[in-house]
Amino acid sequence: MQGLMMDRPLLISSLIRYAAEFHRDTEIVSRSVEGPIHRYTYADAERSSRYLAQGLEALGVGIGDRVATLAWNTWRHFELYFGVSGMGAVCHTLNPRLFAEQLIYIVNHAEDRILCTDLTFLPLVEKLLPQFKTVEHVIVMTDEAHMPDDVPDNYLCYETLLEGRSDDYQWPEFDEDAAASLCYTSGTTGNPKGALYSHRSTVLHSFACCMKDTLGMCSQSVVLPVVPMFHANAWGTPYSAAMTGAKMVFPGPGLDGASVYELVDQENVTALLGVPTVWLMLLEYLRAEGKRIDGVESVVIGGSAAPRAMIEAFENEFDVRVLHAWGMTELSPLGTVNTPRASELDLEQEERLKLQLKQGRGIYGVELRIIGPDGQPQPWDGESVGELECRGPWVSSAYFKNEGGDILHDGWFPTGDIACIDSNGYLQLTDRAKDVIKSGGEWISSIELENEAVSHPGVAEAAVIGIAHPKWDERPLLVVVPVGDFSDKASILEHLRGRVAKWWLPDDIQFVDELPHTATGKISKLELRTRFEDYEFPKGDN
Amino acid sequence: MQGLMMDRPLLISSLIRYAAEFHRDTEIVSRSVEGPIHRYTYADAERSSRYLAQGLEALGVGIGDRVATLAWNTWRHFELYFGVSGMGAVCHTLNPRLFAEQLIYIVNHAEDRILCTDLTFLPLVEKLLPQFKTVEHVIVMTDEAHMPDDVPDNYLCYETLLEGRSDDYQWPEFDEDAAASLCYTSGTTGNPKGALYSHRSTVLHSFACCMKDTLGMCSQSVVLPVVPMFHANAWGTPYSAAMTGAKMVFPGPGLDGASVYELVDQENVTALLGVPTVWLMLLEYLRAEGKRIDGVESVVIGGSAAPRAMIEAFENEFDVRVLHAWGMTELSPLGTVNTPRASELDLEQEERLKLQLKQGRGIYGVELRIIGPDGQPQPWDGESVGELECRGPWVSSAYFKNEGGDILHDGWFPTGDIACIDSNGYLQLTDRAKDVIKSGGEWISSIELENEAVSHPGVAEAAVIGIAHPKWDERPLLVVVPVGDFSDKASILEHLRGRVAKWWLPDDIQFVDELPHTATGKISKLELRTRFEDYEFPKGDN
């Protein structure tokens, strides 16, 4: 027997329509690429999004077609989020920081028909366009006054495309499972793979973001997402802000400390979202200039683990609550958020910090489990580690065009992260699955070993990789960039002893001039493993 | 093109499973019908719900079967919510305050196979059972020690039914559109009609309740729903509390001021929900005993309009934030909530109060529109009135067994309320559609006239009804219960002049000894209209 409730689809257009109806005067403020601050309202944004939908239709864009963006966080990018998905096409956000070959691969794989670009990235687009096989039009996200003179005929001006459109356009209604947006994730191995979000997954994820226990987005919030809109949809901020009518502040291309501070201060920002790197820049600026950000209530730190010193700085020095969060492109991206439960409010500072270093508690909608070395779900005891797997209505079930084949394990999404979960459901990541050292049926965390190693004064940078071992399967090798000409292996081993379990101690230490890094600045374990392919441990009594 | 996100159904079982996983130690505290305070945890509640599901299966209850409850707000009623819906059956909450004939009609119409009752209502059940044609078993919600001795064979003990069940039972998965719960609404005309909620509508409604902008339910909340679980699912509180791991406090049969205060005080309650009547009792008790409820952050007032004096008392006298809300059984029930926007935080006290008297702002998921006397949607200007219509995924599309036929107007649910909406999306109810006086193509609010009339010192109670009029279609008649032998019509008219528009002034005033009331204490306009069926206005110059 079916319930007798209305069969209304959860569509992205309903989010912006809600904001335009119930928060029509609430502002969206952006630092523009052209320079000045741009401000308008949700009513304006919704109208422009409908103009945009009509403009795209006029260019022949239809249901399911991919429209790519190469753009900063601005009001025009915001309009693209709603205009493209709202009309039934797929908003495909491109990361301008990728290598040229990756961009070419992704655009061709996605078969983008339209490419919308900020002025900033026009030189890049001009260079790569001949290799973008499916792109018919380039839409330059600016007005006529700022359009370059000498562009080819298939380069259109964004604002011109919106001109003369009808106010009568109604958002179409269709299946909530329809594709809405596309975001590629570039793993360290293989080709980039596309997470293809649906309208349903996006709306449900937005609900989760507005829960008081997660990001607590609300109509009193003034939200500045420093996290880029090309990075997992800026953690869904544009959608959840519209769902609740929060004032939005977009930083445009200005991600340095001074620019972010200026907007925070002038627009009375209450909530910040971004990765640790941008907060390092902001904290540095605040300290150097003796500035405060007293209006900010919370800063969401995600993307990579929030360092202890950063949490302490925000909480103790600047009185800003840190919400440590964890997610993945394949999770839309929110998976866990570290908001305290009632019983944890009165923890001593040190205990509280230890708790905050964890990636957070599971939220309704994302089921978690930990699969141990034996292939079995592990207990939630804060100690048993295993690969983290997720399940839920905003978790990917496959990649676009089935790239990578069947990615699920028993209906669950394997994250590639090694983690443990405590009895209160707090998640703590300990390593990447491919980096963990499998020794005698147990796992050694490369990250923990590295963290302990760099606390030795003679170690500038450290990486741990697993080396094949006849008896233990794998054993850890510590690769160190020394400070100066430091080269005392015994001193480092002595330093580690007592800090890690005895059987975790590396079997050898190798000194190198430098470590290989990926495009995003992380140590490339892949390249390091290749470099040490033929390495053998010294004969010993292991 | 479909998105590539997991196809996971939104099921009620996932709510309690979430709470048991991530908030396993969080308490559920109840004043029991038997007397003592009962306390256990979400982990316990989830386990018992699974035992209950097995017990019901053993009785032959299957998918879609109706299981009725006649019960107070307690942990056992909570288990029924999740056990019954979780196994795929339909949890049908009965209102024990209904007349016997209504209960008989509803149970037979719903075809309830099982009736679960608190000890309190056992005498009622024994009396009516012969007329409940489909009920096979009565489950008495108590333990063996409290079971009456002399009950028939088909009376079972709740706790005994749960004994010896397996811990391995897994919640079944099925279509999220399946029926989950049933609640009849007793209009003033016709038979009671059943709103049949689905799993999907319930989960989406729970998300809405956990938004910071609505009820703000969260893991730090300690929630005491005084609103009964037989009244529109206690406004969804059991579901939304589980979704976020809020501590629940159930008042059982103790709804008087002293009992509610005792629980609030002992359990550190932070959030209260209920209708104005119970708050009158609580406020009276607090004042008489000189007690405070300083731990309470918010009180949700719904069910009928929150009086100004009540809002002032909570806000100014007791420092508790009032969340004025509006909903209907057919809306699951949440429709609007009065939480201030950022720009309204700094309003002067009088302005703030005026805003708080409105029923609140629309929330994402419930679309609103106002259909005027001309059948057209009205502007949102705070003045144009019309019948309120709603649309959304947790709004009824029909009543159970299609009672009342096609109830939608153009896909929208007509609420039967007359309202206006201001430019910020705040809803204000002004009358019931059937009570509004249609005069010359315009509408006169009976409620506003009554409110102004009772402020005259000679008026004890007042009701306004429309009387047929040859020229104006209808004109208002004011029916007054006077204080003592007061009988000066001119003085009342003089009092109204200046307080309402001139064309709103009643064409006549009739004095009566008493007004007819419904079972729930409201003035019965229906009966009043019958009584004045043959009334004619005195001949005048209208």
JSON list of N, CA and C in Angstrom, two decimals, chain B residues 206-260:
[
{"chain": "B", "resi": 206, "resn": "SER", "atom": "N", "xyz": [11.16, 15.13, 8.51]},
{"chain": "B", "resi": 206, "resn": "SER", "atom": "CA", "xyz": [12.12, 15.13, 9.62]},
{"chain": "B", "resi": 206, "resn": "SER", "atom": "C", "xyz": [13.33, 16.01, 9.30]},
{"chain": "B", "resi": 207, "resn": "PHE", "atom": "N", "xyz": [13.81, 15.93, 8.06]},
{"chain": "B", "resi": 207, "resn": "PHE", "atom": "CA", "xyz": [14.91, 16.81, 7.65]},
{"chain": "B", "resi": 207, "resn": "PHE", "atom": "C", "xyz": [14.51, 18.26, 7.90]},
{"chain": "B", "resi": 208, "resn": "ALA", "atom": "N", "xyz": [13.29, 18.60, 7.49]},
{"chain": "B", "resi": 208, "resn": "ALA", "atom": "CA", "xyz": [12.83, 19.98, 7.64]},
{"chain": "B", "resi": 208, "resn": "ALA", "atom": "C", "xyz": [12.84, 20.39, 9.12]},
{"chain": "B", "resi": 209, "resn": "CYS", "atom": "N", "xyz": [12.42, 19.46, 10.00]},
{"chain": "B", "resi": 209, "resn": "CYS", "atom": "CA", "xyz": [12.35, 19.78, 11.43]},
{"chain": "B", "resi": 209, "resn": "CYS", "atom": "C", "xyz": [13.74, 20.00, 12.04]},
{"chain": "B", "resi": 210, "resn": "CYS", "atom": "N", "xyz": [14.75, 19.39, 11.45]},
{"chain": "B", "resi": 210, "resn": "CYS", "atom": "CA", "xyz": [16.12, 19.51, 12.00]},
{"chain": "B", "resi": 210, "resn": "CYS", "atom": "C", "xyz": [16.86, 20.70, 11.43]},
{"chain": "B", "resi": 211, "resn": "MET", "atom": "N", "xyz": [16.26, 21.42, 10.49]},
{"chain": "B", "resi": 211, "resn": "MET", "atom": "CA", "xyz": [16.93, 22.61, 9.96]},
{"chain": "B", "resi": 211, "resn": "MET", "atom": "C", "xyz": [17.02, 23.65, 11.06]},
{"chain": "B", "resi": 212, "resn": "LYS", "atom": "N", "xyz": [18.14, 24.35, 11.09]},
{"chain": "B", "resi": 212, "resn": "LYS", "atom": "CA", "xyz": [18.33, 25.36, 12.12]},
{"chain": "B", "resi": 212, "resn": "LYS", "atom": "C", "xyz": [17.25, 26.43, 12.03]},
{"chain": "B", "resi": 213, "resn": "ASP", "atom": "N", "xyz": [16.71, 26.64, 10.84]},
{"chain": "B", "resi": 213, "resn": "ASP", "atom": "CA", "xyz": [15.71, 27.69, 10.64]},
{"chain": "B", "resi": 213, "resn": "ASP", "atom": "C", "xyz": [14.30, 27.27, 11.03]},
{"chain": "B", "resi": 214, "resn": "THR", "atom": "N", "xyz": [14.11, 26.02, 11.35]},
{"chain": "B", "resi": 214, "resn": "THR", "atom": "CA", "xyz": [12.75, 25.60, 11.71]},
{"chain": "B", "resi": 214, "resn": "THR", "atom": "C", "xyz": [12.73, 25.26, 13.20]},
{"chain": "B", "resi": 215, "resn": "LEU", "atom": "N", "xyz": [12.67, 23.96, 13.56]},
{"chain": "B", "resi": 215, "resn": "LEU", "atom": "CA", "xyz": [12.62, 23.61, 14.97]},
{"chain": "B", "resi": 215, "resn": "LEU", "atom": "C", "xyz": [14.02, 23.43, 15.55]},
{"chain": "B", "resi": 216, "resn": "GLY", "atom": "N", "xyz": [15.03, 23.34, 14.66]},
{"chain": "B", "resi": 216, "resn": "GLY", "atom": "CA", "xyz": [16.41, 23.29, 15.13]},
{"chain": "B", "resi": 216, "resn": "GLY", "atom": "C", "xyz": [16.72, 22.11, 16.03]},
{"chain": "B", "resi": 217, "resn": "MET", "atom": "N", "xyz": [16.03, 21.01, 15.80]},
{"chain": "B", "resi": 217, "resn": "MET", "atom": "CA", "xyz": [16.30, 19.80, 16.56]},
{"chain": "B", "resi": 217, "resn": "MET", "atom": "C", "xyz": [17.76, 19.38, 16.35]},
{"chain": "B", "resi": 218, "resn": "CYS", "atom": "N", "xyz": [18.48, 19.05, 17.43]},
{"chain": "B", "resi": 218, "resn": "CYS", "atom": "CA", "xyz": [19.87, 18.61, 17.27]},
{"chain": "B", "resi": 218, "resn": "CYS", "atom": "C", "xyz": [20.29, 17.73, 18.44]},
{"chain": "B", "resi": 219, "resn": "SER", "atom": "N", "xyz": [21.49, 17.20, 18.36]},
{"chain": "B", "resi": 219, "resn": "SER", "atom": "CA", "xyz": [21.94, 16.22, 19.36]},
{"chain": "B", "resi": 219, "resn": "SER", "atom": "C", "xyz": [22.11, 16.85, 20.74]},
{"chain": "B", "resi": 220, "resn": "GLN", "atom": "N", "xyz": [22.20, 18.17, 20.79]},
{"chain": "B", "resi": 220, "resn": "GLN", "atom": "CA", "xyz": [22.30, 18.84, 22.10]},
{"chain": "B", "resi": 220, "resn": "GLN", "atom": "C", "xyz": [20.91, 19.12, 22.69]},
{"chain": "B", "resi": 221, "resn": "SER", "atom": "N", "xyz": [19.88, 18.88, 21.91]},
{"chain": "B", "resi": 221, "resn": "SER", "atom": "CA", "xyz": [18.53, 19.18, 22.40]},
{"chain": "B", "resi": 221, "resn": "SER", "atom": "C", "xyz": [18.05, 18.13, 23.40]},
{"chain": "B", "resi": 222, "resn": "VAL", "atom": "N", "xyz": [17.26, 18.58, 24.36]},
{"chain": "B", "resi": 222, "resn": "VAL", "atom": "CA", "xyz": [16.50, 17.69, 25.22]},
{"chain": "B", "resi": 222, "resn": "VAL", "atom": "C", "xyz": [15.04, 18.08, 24.98]},
{"chain": "B", "resi": 223, "resn": "VAL", "atom": "N", "xyz": [14.31, 17.21, 24.30]},
{"chain": "B", "resi": 223, "resn": "VAL", "atom": "CA", "xyz": [13.02, 17.58, 23.74]},
{"chain": "B", "resi": 223, "resn": "VAL", "atom": "C", "xyz": [11.87, 16.94, 24.50]},
{"chain": "B", "resi": 224, "resn": "LEU", "atom": "N", "xyz": [10.94, 17.78, 24.94]},
{"chain": "B", "resi": 224, "resn": "LEU", "atom": "CA", "xyz": [9.74, 17.26, 25.59]},
{"chain": "B", "resi": 224, "resn": "LEU", "atom": "C", "xyz": [8.52, 17.63, 24.75]},
{"chain": "B", "resi": 225, "resn": "PRO", "atom": "N", "xyz": [7.99, 16.65, 24.00]},
{"chain": "B", "resi": 225, "resn": "PRO", "atom": "CA", "xyz": [6.77, 16.94, 23.24]},
{"chain": "B", "resi": 225, "resn": "PRO", "atom": "C", "xyz": [5.55, 16.76, 24.13]},
{"chain": "B", "resi": 226, "resn": "VAL", "atom": "N", "xyz": [4.92, 17.86, 24.51]},
{"chain": "B", "resi": 226, "resn": "VAL", "atom": "CA", "xyz": [3.65, 17.77, 25.24]},
{"chain": "B", "resi": 226, "resn": "VAL", "atom": "C", "xyz": [2.54, 17.50, 24.24]},
{"chain": "B", "resi": 227, "resn": "VAL", "atom": "N", "xyz": [2.77, 17.93, 23.00]},
{"chain": "B", "resi": 227, "resn": "VAL", "atom": "CA", "xyz": [1.80, 17.62, 21.95]},
{"chain": "B", "resi": 227, "resn": "VAL", "atom": "C", "xyz": [1.73, 16.09, 21.83]},
{"chain": "B", "resi": 228, "resn": "PRO", "atom": "N", "xyz": [0.51, 15.55, 21.84]},
{"chain": "B", "resi": 228, "resn": "PRO", "atom": "CA", "xyz": [0.37, 14.09, 21.90]},
{"chain": "B", "resi": 228, "resn": "PRO", "atom": "C", "xyz": [0.84, 13.38, 20.63]},
{"chain": "B", "resi": 229, "resn": "MET", "atom": "N", "xyz": [1.30, 12.17, 20.80]},
{"chain": "B", "resi": 229, "resn": "MET", "atom": "CA", "xyz": [1.72, 11.36, 19.66]},
{"chain": "B", "resi": 229, "resn": "MET", "atom": "C", "xyz": [0.52, 10.91, 18.83]},
{"chain": "B", "resi": 230, "resn": "PHE", "atom": "N", "xyz": [-0.70, 11.11, 19.36]},
{"chain": "B", "resi": 230, "resn": "PHE", "atom": "CA", "xyz": [-1.89, 10.83, 18.55]},
{"chain": "B", "resi": 230, "resn": "PHE", "atom": "C", "xyz": [-2.36, 12.08, 17.81]},
{"chain": "B", "resi": 231, "resn": "HIS", "atom": "N", "xyz": [-1.60, 13.15, 17.91]},
{"chain": "B", "resi": 231, "resn": "HIS", "atom": "CA", "xyz": [-1.96, 14.42, 17.27]},
{"chain": "B", "resi": 231, "resn": "HIS", "atom": "C", "xyz": [-0.90, 14.72, 16.21]},
{"chain": "B", "resi": 232, "resn": "ALA", "atom": "N", "xyz": [-1.15, 14.30, 14.96]},
{"chain": "B", "resi": 232, "resn": "ALA", "atom": "CA", "xyz": [-0.21, 14.55, 13.86]},
{"chain": "B", "resi": 232, "resn": "ALA", "atom": "C", "xyz": [1.20, 14.13, 14.24]},
{"chain": "B", "resi": 233, "resn": "ASN", "atom": "N", "xyz": [1.31, 12.88, 14.77]},
{"chain": "B", "resi": 233, "resn": "ASN", "atom": "CA", "xyz": [2.61, 12.30, 15.10]},
{"chain": "B", "resi": 233, "resn": "ASN", "atom": "C", "xyz": [3.46, 13.19, 16.02]},
{"chain": "B", "resi": 234, "resn": "ALA", "atom": "N", "xyz": [2.80, 13.87, 16.96]},
{"chain": "B", "resi": 234, "resn": "ALA", "atom": "CA", "xyz": [3.52, 14.78, 17.87]},
{"chain": "B", "resi": 234, "resn": "ALA", "atom": "C", "xyz": [4.40, 15.73, 17.07]},
{"chain": "B", "resi": 235, "resn": "TRP", "atom": "N", "xyz": [3.82, 16.21, 15.96]},
{"chain": "B", "resi": 235, "resn": "TRP", "atom": "CA", "xyz": [4.52, 17.12, 15.06]},
{"chain": "B", "resi": 235, "resn": "TRP", "atom": "C", "xyz": [5.83, 16.52, 14.53]},
{"chain": "B", "resi": 236, "resn": "GLY", "atom": "N", "xyz": [5.86, 15.21, 14.45]},
{"chain": "B", "resi": 236, "resn": "GLY", "atom": "CA", "xyz": [7.04, 14.54, 13.88]},
{"chain": "B", "resi": 236, "resn": "GLY", "atom": "C", "xyz": [8.22, 14.43, 14.83]},
{"chain": "B", "resi": 237, "resn": "THR", "atom": "N", "xyz": [8.04, 14.87, 16.07]},
{"chain": "B", "resi": 237, "resn": "THR", "atom": "CA", "xyz": [9.16, 14.91, 17.02]},
{"chain": "B", "resi": 237, "resn": "THR", "atom": "C", "xyz": [9.89, 13.57, 17.18]},
{"chain": "B", "resi": 238, "resn": "PRO", "atom": "N", "xyz": [9.17, 12.45, 17.36]},
{"chain": "B", "resi": 238, "resn": "PRO", "atom": "CA", "xyz": [9.91, 11.19, 17.54]},
{"chain": "B", "resi": 238, "resn": "PRO", "atom": "C", "xyz": [10.84, 10.89, 16.36]},
{"chain": "B", "resi": 239, "resn": "TYR", "atom": "N", "xyz": [10.40, 11.21, 15.15]},
{"chain": "B", "resi": 239, "resn": "TYR", "atom": "CA", "xyz": [11.23, 10.94, 13.98]},
{"chain": "B", "resi": 239, "resn": "TYR", "atom": "C", "xyz": [12.43, 11.90, 13.91]},
{"chain": "B", "resi": 240, "resn": "SER", "atom": "N", "xyz": [12.16, 13.19, 14.08]},
{"chain": "B", "resi": 240, "resn": "SER", "atom": "CA", "xyz": [13.26, 14.14, 13.92]},
{"chain": "B", "resi": 240, "resn": "SER", "atom": "C", "xyz": [14.25, 14.03, 15.07]},
{"chain": "B", "resi": 241, "resn": "ALA", "atom": "N", "xyz": [13.77, 13.66, 16.26]},
{"chain": "B", "resi": 241, "resn": "ALA", "atom": "CA", "xyz": [14.70, 13.46, 17.37]},
{"chain": "B", "resi": 241, "resn": "ALA", "atom": "C", "xyz": [15.64, 12.30, 17.06]},
{"chain": "B", "resi": 242, "resn": "ALA", "atom": "N", "xyz": [15.10, 11.21, 16.51]},
{"chain": "B", "resi": 242, "resn": "ALA", "atom": "CA", "xyz": [15.95, 10.07, 16.16]},
{"chain": "B", "resi": 242, "resn": "ALA", "atom": "C", "xyz": [16.94, 10.44, 15.06]},
{"chain": "B", "resi": 243, "resn": "MET", "atom": "N", "xyz": [16.50, 11.27, 14.12]},
{"chain": "B", "resi": 243, "resn": "MET", "atom": "CA", "xyz": [17.36, 11.65, 12.99]},
{"chain": "B", "resi": 243, "resn": "MET", "atom": "C", "xyz": [18.62, 12.38, 13.44]},
{"chain": "B", "resi": 244, "resn": "THR", "atom": "N", "xyz": [18.54, 13.00, 14.60]},
{"chain": "B", "resi": 244, "resn": "THR", "atom": "CA", "xyz": [19.68, 13.82, 15.04]},
{"chain": "B", "resi": 244, "resn": "THR", "atom": "C", "xyz": [20.20, 13.43, 16.42]},
{"chain": "B", "resi": 245, "resn": "GLY", "atom": "N", "xyz": [19.54, 12.45, 17.04]},
{"chain": "B", "resi": 245, "resn": "GLY", "atom": "CA", "xyz": [20.03, 11.96, 18.32]},
{"chain": "B", "resi": 245, "resn": "GLY", "atom": "C", "xyz": [19.72, 12.86, 19.50]},
{"chain": "B", "resi": 246, "resn": "ALA", "atom": "N", "xyz": [18.61, 13.60, 19.43]},
{"chain": "B", "resi": 246, "resn": "ALA", "atom": "CA", "xyz": [18.21, 14.43, 20.57]},
{"chain": "B", "resi": 246, "resn": "ALA", "atom": "C", "xyz": [17.71, 13.55, 21.70]},
{"chain": "B", "resi": 247, "resn": "LYS", "atom": "N", "xyz": [17.99, 13.95, 22.93]},
{"chain": "B", "resi": 247, "resn": "LYS", "atom": "CA", "xyz": [17.40, 13.25, 24.08]},
{"chain": "B", "resi": 247, "resn": "LYS", "atom": "C", "xyz": [15.90, 13.52, 24.12]},
{"chain": "B", "resi": 248, "resn": "MET", "atom": "N", "xyz": [15.11, 12.45, 24.32]},
{"chain": "B", "resi": 248, "resn": "MET", "atom": "CA", "xyz": [13.66, 12.59, 24.33]},
{"chain": "B", "resi": 248, "resn": "MET", "atom": "C", "xyz": [13.13, 12.47, 25.75]},
{"chain": "B", "resi": 249, "resn": "VAL", "atom": "N", "xyz": [12.18, 13.30, 26.09]},
{"chain": "B", "resi": 249, "resn": "VAL", "atom": "CA", "xyz": [11.50, 13.21, 27.38]},
{"chain": "B", "resi": 249, "resn": "VAL", "atom": "C", "xyz": [10.00, 13.14, 27.11]},
{"chain": "B", "resi": 250, "resn": "PHE", "atom": "N", "xyz": [9.39, 12.02, 27.52]},
{"chain": "B", "resi": 250, "resn": "PHE", "atom": "CA", "xyz": [7.96, 11.80, 27.26]},
{"chain": "B", "resi": 250, "resn": "PHE", "atom": "C", "xyz": [7.16, 12.00, 28.53]},
{"chain": "B", "resi": 251, "resn": "PRO", "atom": "N", "xyz": [6.10, 12.82, 28.48]},
{"chain": "B", "resi": 251, "resn": "PRO", "atom": "CA", "xyz": [5.36, 13.15, 29.70]},
{"chain": "B", "resi": 251, "resn": "PRO", "atom": "C", "xyz": [4.34, 12.10, 30.13]},
{"chain": "B", "resi": 252, "resn": "GLY", "atom": "N", "xyz": [4.13, 11.06, 29.31]},
{"chain": "B", "resi": 252, "resn": "GLY", "atom": "CA", "xyz": [3.11, 10.08, 29.68]},
{"chain": "B", "resi": 252, "resn": "GLY", "atom": "C", "xyz": [1.77, 10.77, 29.86]},
{"chain": "B", "resi": 253, "resn": "PRO", "atom": "N", "xyz": [1.00, 10.35, 30.89]},
{"chain": "B", "resi": 253, "resn": "PRO", "atom": "CA", "xyz": [-0.32, 10.97, 31.05]},
{"chain": "B", "resi": 253, "resn": "PRO", "atom": "C", "xyz": [-0.27, 12.30, 31.81]},
{"chain": "B", "resi": 254, "resn": "GLY", "atom": "N", "xyz": [0.91, 12.72, 32.25]},
{"chain": "B", "resi": 254, "resn": "GLY", "atom": "CA", "xyz": [0.99, 13.91, 33.11]},
{"chain": "B", "resi": 254, "resn": "GLY", "atom": "C", "xyz": [1.17, 15.19, 32.33]},
{"chain": "B", "resi": 255, "resn": "LEU", "atom": "N", "xyz": [0.06, 15.81, 31.94]},
{"chain": "B", "resi": 255, "resn": "LEU", "atom": "CA", "xyz": [0.14, 17.02, 31.12]},
{"chain": "B", "resi": 255, "resn": "LEU", "atom": "C", "xyz": [-0.16, 18.28, 31.91]},
{"chain": "B", "resi": 256, "resn": "ASP", "atom": "N", "xyz": [-0.44, 18.15, 33.20]},
{"chain": "B", "resi": 256, "resn": "ASP", "atom": "CA", "xyz": [-0.69, 19.32, 34.04]},
{"chain": "B", "resi": 256, "resn": "ASP", "atom": "C", "xyz": [0.61, 20.07, 34.28]},
{"chain": "B", "resi": 257, "resn": "GLY", "atom": "N", "xyz": [0.49, 21.31, 34.73]},
{"chain": "B", "resi": 257, "resn": "GLY", "atom": "CA", "xyz": [1.64, 22.18, 34.92]},
{"chain": "B", "resi": 257, "resn": "GLY", "atom": "C", "xyz": [2.71, 21.58, 35.82]},
{"chain": "B", "resi": 258, "resn": "ALA", "atom": "N", "xyz": [2.30, 21.02, 36.96]},
{"chain": "B", "resi": 258, "resn": "ALA", "atom": "CA", "xyz": [3.26, 20.49, 37.93]},
{"chain": "B", "resi": 258, "resn": "ALA", "atom": "C", "xyz": [4.05, 19.32, 37.33]},
{"chain": "B", "resi": 259, "resn": "SER", "atom": "N", "xyz": [3.36, 18.43, 36.64]},
{"chain": "B", "resi": 259, "resn": "SER", "atom": "CA", "xyz": [4.03, 17.25, 36.08]},
{"chain": "B", "resi": 259, "resn": "SER", "atom": "C", "xyz": [5.00, 17.63, 34.97]},
{"chain": "B", "resi": 260, "resn": "VAL", "atom": "N", "xyz": [4.56, 18.54, 34.11]},
{"chain": "B", "resi": 260, "resn": "VAL", "atom": "CA", "xyz": [5.44, 18.98, 33.02]},
{"chain": "B", "resi": 260, "resn": "VAL", "atom": "C", "xyz": [6.65, 19.69, 33.61]}
]
